[in-house]
Short mmCIF file of C-alpha atoms in Angstrom, two decimals:
data_model
loop_
_atom_site.label_atom_id
_atom_site.label_comp_id
_atom_site.label_asym_id
_atom_site.label_seq_id
_atom_site.Cartn_x
_atom_site.Cartn_y
_atom_site.Cartn_z
CA MET A 1172 0.00 0.00 0.00
CA VAL A 1173 1.35 3.42 -0.93
CA LYS A 1174 0.83 5.93 1.85
CA ASP A 1175 0.00 9.60 1.40
CA SER A 1176 3.27 11.41 1.79
CA ILE A 1177 5.49 14.29 0.79
CA SER A 1178 9.26 13.84 0.53
CA MET A 1179 9.87 16.27 3.38
CA PRO A 1180 13.64 15.80 3.82
CA ALA A 1181 14.17 16.51 0.12
CA ILE A 1182 11.96 19.59 0.32
CA LEU A 1183 13.72 20.93 3.40
CA ARG A 1184 17.12 20.49 1.78
CA ARG A 1185 16.25 22.69 -1.18
CA LEU A 1186 14.41 25.37 0.77
CA LYS A 1187 16.38 28.21 2.33
CA MET A 1188 14.79 27.99 5.77
CA ASN A 1189 16.21 29.96 8.67
CA TRP A 1190 16.40 27.58 11.62
CA ASP A 1191 18.89 29.76 13.48
CA HIS A 1192 16.55 31.07 16.18
CA LYS A 1193 17.37 30.83 19.89
CA VAL A 1194 13.67 30.31 20.60
CA TYR A 1195 13.81 27.01 18.69
CA LEU A 1196 15.60 23.87 19.78
CA PRO A 1197 18.95 23.22 18.06
CA GLU A 1198 18.82 21.37 14.74
CA SER A 1199 15.11 21.93 14.32
CA GLU A 1200 15.37 20.93 10.68
CA LYS A 1201 16.25 17.39 11.80
CA ARG A 1202 13.37 17.53 14.26
CA ILE A 1203 11.00 18.28 11.41
CA GLU A 1204 12.40 15.25 9.62
CA HIS A 1205 11.69 13.19 12.75
CA LEU A 1206 8.13 14.53 12.76
CA ARG A 1207 7.89 13.37 9.18
CA ASP A 1208 9.21 9.93 10.13
CA VAL A 1209 6.72 9.59 12.99
CA VAL A 1210 3.77 10.46 10.76
CA ALA A 1211 5.17 8.25 7.99
CA GLY A 1212 2.63 9.34 5.41
CA ARG A 1213 -0.36 8.28 7.49
CA PRO A 1214 -3.56 10.27 7.83
CA ILE A 1215 -3.56 12.29 11.05
CA ALA A 1216 -6.39 12.34 13.56
CA ILE A 1217 -6.16 15.32 15.91
CA LEU A 1218 -7.97 14.77 19.22
CA ALA A 1219 -9.40 17.99 20.61
CA SER A 1220 -11.48 18.13 23.78
CA GLY A 1221 -14.88 19.38 22.68
CA PRO A 1222 -17.84 17.32 23.96
CA SER A 1223 -18.61 16.00 20.46
CA ILE A 1224 -15.61 13.66 20.65
CA SER A 1225 -17.67 11.41 22.92
CA GLU A 1226 -19.00 9.88 19.68
CA LEU A 1227 -15.46 8.76 18.86
CA GLU A 1228 -15.32 6.98 22.21
CA SER A 1229 -18.44 5.00 21.37
CA ARG A 1230 -17.40 4.23 17.78
CA ILE A 1231 -13.61 3.88 17.98
CA SER A 1232 -13.82 0.11 17.36
CA GLU A 1233 -14.68 0.94 13.73
CA LEU A 1234 -11.12 2.22 13.30
CA LYS A 1235 -9.40 -0.76 14.88
CA GLY A 1236 -6.45 -2.00 12.86
CA LEU A 1237 -6.12 1.15 10.75
CA ASP A 1238 -2.73 2.83 10.47
CA ILE A 1239 -3.59 6.30 11.77
CA CYS A 1240 -1.27 8.85 13.34
CA TRP A 1241 -2.94 9.90 16.60
CA PHE A 1242 -2.19 13.48 17.69
CA GLY A 1243 -3.33 14.65 21.13
CA PHE A 1244 -2.73 17.76 23.15
CA ASN A 1245 -3.08 19.09 26.71
CA THR A 1246 -4.49 15.86 28.12
CA PHE A 1247 -4.03 12.09 27.96
CA VAL A 1248 -7.74 11.52 28.67
CA HIS A 1249 -8.39 10.59 25.03
CA GLU A 1250 -5.72 7.91 25.12
CA LYS A 1251 -7.08 6.41 28.33
CA HIS A 1252 -10.75 6.35 27.37
CA ILE A 1253 -10.73 6.16 23.56
CA LEU A 1254 -7.51 4.86 22.03
CA SER A 1255 -7.03 2.19 24.69
CA LYS A 1256 -10.17 0.48 23.40
CA ILE A 1257 -8.39 -0.43 20.16
CA GLY A 1258 -4.92 -0.92 21.61
CA SER A 1259 -3.59 2.35 20.20
CA GLN A 1260 -1.52 5.14 21.73
CA MET A 1261 -0.74 8.69 20.75
CA ASP A 1262 2.10 9.19 18.30
CA ILE A 1263 2.34 12.96 18.82
CA TYR A 1264 1.54 14.84 22.00
CA MET A 1265 1.63 18.61 22.48
CA ASP A 1266 1.45 20.66 25.66
CA SER A 1267 2.46 24.30 25.55
CA CYS A 1268 0.34 25.61 28.43
CA ARG A 1269 2.44 26.68 31.42
CA GLU A 1270 -0.50 26.17 33.80
CA ASN A 1271 -1.08 22.68 32.46
CA ILE A 1272 2.47 21.32 32.27
CA PRO A 1273 2.95 20.75 36.04
CA MET A 1274 -0.03 18.36 36.01
CA THR A 1275 0.79 16.54 32.79
CA MET A 1276 4.58 16.23 33.09
CA PRO A 1277 4.51 12.75 34.71
CA GLU A 1278 2.45 11.50 31.77
CA ILE A 1279 4.70 13.33 29.30
CA LEU A 1280 7.74 11.58 30.76
CA GLU A 1281 6.00 8.22 30.53
CA PHE A 1282 5.05 9.02 26.92
CA LEU A 1283 8.66 9.83 26.02
CA GLU A 1284 9.92 6.59 27.60
CA ARG A 1285 7.76 4.41 25.38
CA GLY A 1286 9.55 2.09 23.03
CA TYR A 1287 8.33 3.48 19.73
CA PRO A 1288 9.13 6.65 17.72
CA ASN A 1289 7.00 9.51 19.00
CA LEU A 1290 7.17 13.27 19.39
CA PHE A 1291 6.50 15.80 22.15
CA ILE A 1292 5.79 19.35 21.03
CA SER A 1293 6.00 22.45 23.21
CA THR A 1294 7.44 25.97 23.31
CA PHE A 1295 9.65 28.27 25.33
CA CYS A 1296 6.96 30.99 25.17
CA ARG A 1297 5.70 32.32 28.50
CA ASN A 1298 8.35 30.27 30.30
CA THR A 1299 6.26 27.18 29.70
CA PHE A 1300 8.16 24.97 32.16
CA GLU A 1301 8.66 27.57 34.90
CA LEU A 1302 5.86 26.38 37.18
CA LEU A 1303 7.52 22.97 37.49
CA GLY A 1304 9.89 24.62 39.96
CA ASP A 1305 13.60 24.33 40.59
CA ARG A 1306 13.51 20.54 40.89
CA PHE A 1307 12.76 20.23 37.17
CA ASN A 1308 15.95 20.30 35.10
CA LEU A 1309 14.87 21.67 31.71
CA PRO A 1310 18.32 21.38 30.05
CA GLY A 1311 18.56 17.80 31.32
CA PHE A 1312 15.05 17.04 30.01
CA ILE A 1313 15.94 18.43 26.58
CA ASN A 1314 19.21 16.52 26.49
CA ARG A 1315 17.66 13.19 27.51
CA TYR A 1316 14.73 13.31 25.09
CA SER A 1317 16.26 15.53 22.41
CA GLN A 1318 15.42 13.46 19.36
CA SER A 1319 11.73 13.31 20.36
CA LEU A 1320 11.24 17.04 20.96
CA LEU A 1321 10.08 19.87 18.71
CA PHE A 1322 9.49 23.42 20.00
CA PHE A 1323 7.68 26.19 18.13
CA TYR A 1324 7.39 29.88 18.95
CA LEU A 1325 4.50 32.35 18.95
CA ALA A 1326 4.25 35.60 17.03
CA SER A 1327 1.72 38.44 17.16
CA THR A 1328 1.65 38.82 13.37
CA CYS A 1329 -0.18 36.83 10.68
CA ASP A 1330 2.74 36.49 8.25
CA VAL A 1331 4.09 33.29 9.80
CA PRO A 1332 5.27 30.64 9.42
CA SER A 1333 7.65 31.65 6.67
CA GLN A 1334 11.01 30.52 5.37
CA GLU A 1335 12.58 33.17 7.62
CA ASN A 1336 10.54 32.00 10.64
CA PRO A 1337 9.58 28.40 9.87
CA LEU A 1338 8.43 27.48 13.39
CA HIS A 1339 6.82 30.78 14.35
CA PHE A 1340 3.03 30.48 14.57
CA THR A 1341 0.44 33.21 15.02
CA GLU A 1342 -0.85 33.37 18.60
CA GLY A 1343 -4.01 31.38 19.21
CA ASN A 1344 -5.31 28.25 20.86
CA SER A 1345 -3.59 24.87 21.02
CA LEU A 1346 -5.63 23.42 18.17
CA GLN A 1347 -4.23 26.07 15.83
CA MET A 1348 -0.69 25.00 16.63
CA ALA A 1349 -1.53 21.29 16.33
CA ILE A 1350 -3.03 21.76 12.88
CA GLN A 1351 0.04 23.61 11.62
CA ILE A 1352 2.36 20.90 12.96
CA ALA A 1353 0.19 18.32 11.20
CA VAL A 1354 0.42 20.29 7.96
CA ILE A 1355 4.22 20.59 8.26
CA SER A 1356 4.41 16.80 8.64
CA GLY A 1357 3.37 16.42 5.01
CA ALA A 1358 0.22 14.42 5.78
CA LEU A 1359 -2.32 14.82 3.01
CA LYS A 1360 -5.36 14.05 5.18
CA ILE A 1361 -6.07 15.55 8.59
CA VAL A 1362 -9.29 14.88 10.52
CA LEU A 1363 -10.25 16.90 13.58
CA PHE A 1364 -12.28 15.25 16.35
CA GLY A 1365 -13.78 17.24 19.21
CA ALA A 1366 -13.07 20.56 17.47
CA ASP A 1367 -16.29 22.24 18.57
CA GLY A 1368 -15.12 25.82 19.02
CA GLY A 1369 -17.29 26.30 22.08
CA ALA A 1370 -20.10 24.70 24.04
CA SER A 1371 -23.67 25.63 24.88
CA SER A 1372 -23.51 24.27 28.41
CA GLU A 1373 -21.16 24.09 31.37
CA ASN A 1374 -19.91 20.78 29.99
CA ARG A 1375 -17.24 22.48 27.90
CA TYR A 1376 -14.78 19.59 27.59
CA TYR A 1377 -15.01 15.87 26.93
CA ARG A 1378 -14.84 14.04 30.29
CA GLN A 1379 -14.32 17.41 31.92
CA GLU A 1380 -14.03 15.88 35.38
CA SER A 1381 -10.82 14.15 34.27
CA TYR A 1382 -9.26 17.17 32.59
CA HIS A 1383 -6.12 18.37 34.38
CA GLY A 1384 -5.81 21.91 33.09
CA PRO A 1385 -7.84 25.06 33.67
CA VAL A 1386 -11.29 24.98 32.07
CA PRO A 1387 -12.05 28.33 30.39
CA TYR A 1388 -15.39 30.08 30.57
CA VAL A 1389 -17.80 29.62 27.67
CA ALA A 1390 -17.30 33.27 26.72
CA LYS A 1391 -13.53 32.75 26.53
CA LEU A 1392 -13.92 29.77 24.21
CA LEU A 1393 -16.21 31.77 21.93
CA GLN A 1394 -13.82 34.70 21.95
CA ASP A 1395 -10.94 32.46 20.88
CA THR A 1396 -13.06 31.00 18.10
CA ILE A 1397 -14.37 34.27 16.70
CA ASN A 1398 -11.34 36.51 17.18
CA HIS A 1399 -8.51 34.07 16.59
CA PHE A 1400 -9.21 30.65 15.10
CA ASN A 1401 -11.73 31.53 12.41
CA PRO A 1402 -9.94 34.53 10.88
CA VAL A 1403 -6.36 33.33 11.42
CA MET A 1404 -6.45 29.61 10.59
CA PRO A 1405 -6.97 29.84 6.80
CA VAL A 1406 -4.07 32.30 6.52
CA SER A 1407 -1.87 30.17 8.78
CA VAL A 1408 -2.45 27.00 6.76
CA GLN A 1409 -1.70 28.85 3.53
CA ASN A 1410 1.45 30.38 5.01
CA THR A 1411 2.60 26.98 6.24
CA CYS A 1412 2.14 25.32 2.87
CA GLU A 1413 3.89 28.14 1.05
CA ALA A 1414 6.82 28.21 3.50
CA TYR A 1415 7.37 24.44 3.25
CA ASP A 1416 6.40 24.20 -0.42
CA ILE A 1417 3.79 21.51 0.14
CA PRO A 1418 0.19 21.19 -1.09
CA VAL A 1419 -2.71 22.17 1.13
CA PRO A 1420 -3.96 18.95 2.72
CA VAL A 1421 -7.55 17.84 3.10
CA ILE A 1422 -8.63 19.01 6.57
CA LEU A 1423 -12.04 17.90 7.80
CA ASN A 1424 -13.78 18.71 11.06
CA ALA A 1425 -15.88 15.80 12.37
CA SER A 1426 -18.15 18.08 14.39
CA MET A 1427 -21.27 19.05 12.49
CA SER A 1428 -22.28 21.71 15.02
CA SER A 1429 -18.79 23.18 15.38
CA LEU A 1430 -18.42 26.94 15.57
CA TYR A 1431 -15.12 26.69 13.72
CA THR A 1432 -15.61 27.78 10.12
CA PRO A 1433 -12.27 27.41 8.21
CA PHE A 1434 -12.61 23.70 7.40
CA PRO A 1435 -15.46 21.60 5.98
CA LYS A 1436 -17.57 19.92 8.63
CA CYS A 1437 -18.57 16.29 8.25
CA ASP A 1438 -20.29 13.51 10.16
CA TYR A 1439 -18.42 10.58 11.65
CA ASP A 1440 -19.29 8.23 8.79
CA THR A 1441 -17.56 10.58 6.35
CA ALA A 1442 -14.60 11.12 8.67
CA PHE A 1443 -14.13 7.36 9.04
CA ARG A 1444 -14.24 6.84 5.29
CA VAL A 1445 -11.52 9.45 4.84
CA LEU A 1446 -9.33 7.71 7.42
CA LYS A 1447 -9.96 4.24 6.03
CA TYR A 1448 -9.16 4.80 2.37
CA VAL A 1449 -5.74 6.02 1.22
#
């Protein structure tokens, strides 16, 4: 079977990308190649935390045995209650929230110790690891897990990423960053689960009682959707594809009532068909 893929190492070699930023990890070009190796041409399923992802929990058995790259962020709840049902684990995990990191670090360390190629994504912005305290040795952490780490940076402008700033992303929510990382990986199909963009009740997150991090107010979620995600995401995806000289992938949102507007919305039957057929 031929997997959907872009020859990312070859592309990176011919592009004049500026990786020489102190806010990136050293040799970030090689880290992008590792991202590419982890994804390995597979379709990517990004697991967001909107309540609609509960349908994935009840139907995940329909995806058993499929070669999907699972991409989670800010919580391992999806892995425990959804992926475990089909014997799968996350391939990519991202946590760039300084308030969240102290609660998820034990799980991040366990994730990085697993015996398969995976990737942890974060950032130096806002001193992300500061709240872990003096007992956490950030240089030691980076040294030990170096080949499985990729750090981006945030910018207040909408002209990134670019060849000059290939891992600068426009400020926004975690889903925005996850989508751009998925695009950079060269995957041609990306499906979003739980990308609701807000909630009409106090149940704002999937299995909210198990969520480690701070739960924002409904108004804050709507503000992020309207003021950041919806206007910025189309530009960010276009910038990413132009900077890395790759085609715009198919990005579907498996949340029919989602308030996010940049990507086509579809039901779970359609999302599953996209993931099943390459």
